[in-house]
Each structure stands twice: as structure tokens, then as C-alpha cells.
Amino acid sequence: MRVSFIHLLTALGALASLANAYHDDYTFAARDYLDELTTLDRREILADIATRDLVAEVAGRLEARSSHLDPNPRYKCNRCNKTFPRTTAGDKDYSSHVNSHR
């Protein structure tokens, strides 16, 4: 049986290609390892933050947000721009004032 050098070279090339394709790719394992490390770092950072710190931060932000609101809301007449406090007495004064414009 005679085998030419070209056919032998082609068969060896196919076998080498198959062996290279079967070889495990370490880049995916390295990426998974790095992802695991960053996840662990994040968990450690979050574990260091106490619940009290989180509640204090949220309370501070809510307080800052509520400071933008008017602490003494008032009714305002659209015709004469007169203002009335939002209390029971202010409600009565405002309604009688609006009725006086009619």
C-alpha cells in the first residue's frame, strides 16, 4: 500500500486541527474566575455597610427632598392672588373669599 506524502500531510493536518478544537479554552475559565472575584468583592463591600447606615442615608435623602416642599402650604386666589393658610379656618376664609368674587 502506497501513501503519498501529500495525503499523509493532509491527514496529519486534519488530526492536528481536531486536537486543537478539542482542547479546553482557558479564557472562558479565566473570565468566570474574574467574574467570581468581582462578585465576591462586591458582596464584601455590601456586607460592610450596616443596615443602620442604609436607613440613615435614605432618611437623609428623604429629608432633603421634603425640604424643597413648602412647609406652610397655602391656598391662592386666582383672581386677586390673595393667599390663605391651609387650615380649617383658612379653608372657610378661602371658600367665602372665592364665593365673594361670584
PDB file of C-alpha atoms in Angstrom, residues 10-11 27 37 45 51-52 60-61 71 74 76 85-86:
ATOM      1  CA  THR A  10      -3.376  16.349   4.852  1.00  0.00           C
ATOM      2  CA  ALA A  11      -4.407  13.637   7.329  1.00  0.00           C
ATOM      3  CA  THR A  27     -10.002  32.092  28.541  1.00  0.00           C
ATOM      4  CA  LEU A  37     -13.811  37.516  42.274  1.00  0.00           C
ATOM      5  CA  ILE A  45     -18.280  45.804  50.275  1.00  0.00           C
ATOM      6  CA  THR A  51     -28.495  48.407  57.851  1.00  0.00           C
ATOM      7  CA  ARG A  52     -28.432  51.450  60.115  1.00  0.00           C
ATOM      8  CA  GLY A  60     -31.304  61.922  54.941  1.00  0.00           C
ATOM      9  CA  ARG A  61     -32.233  61.862  51.280  1.00  0.00           C
ATOM     10  CA  PRO A  71     -43.618  73.925  54.945  1.00  0.00           C
ATOM     11  CA  ARG A  74     -51.410  77.964  51.199  1.00  0.00           C
ATOM     12  CA  LYS A  76     -54.122  81.190  46.413  1.00  0.00           C
ATOM     13  CA  PRO A  85     -53.322  79.141  55.094  1.00  0.00           C
ATOM     14  CA  ARG A  86     -54.304  75.500  54.676  1.00  0.00           C
TER      15      ARG A  86
END
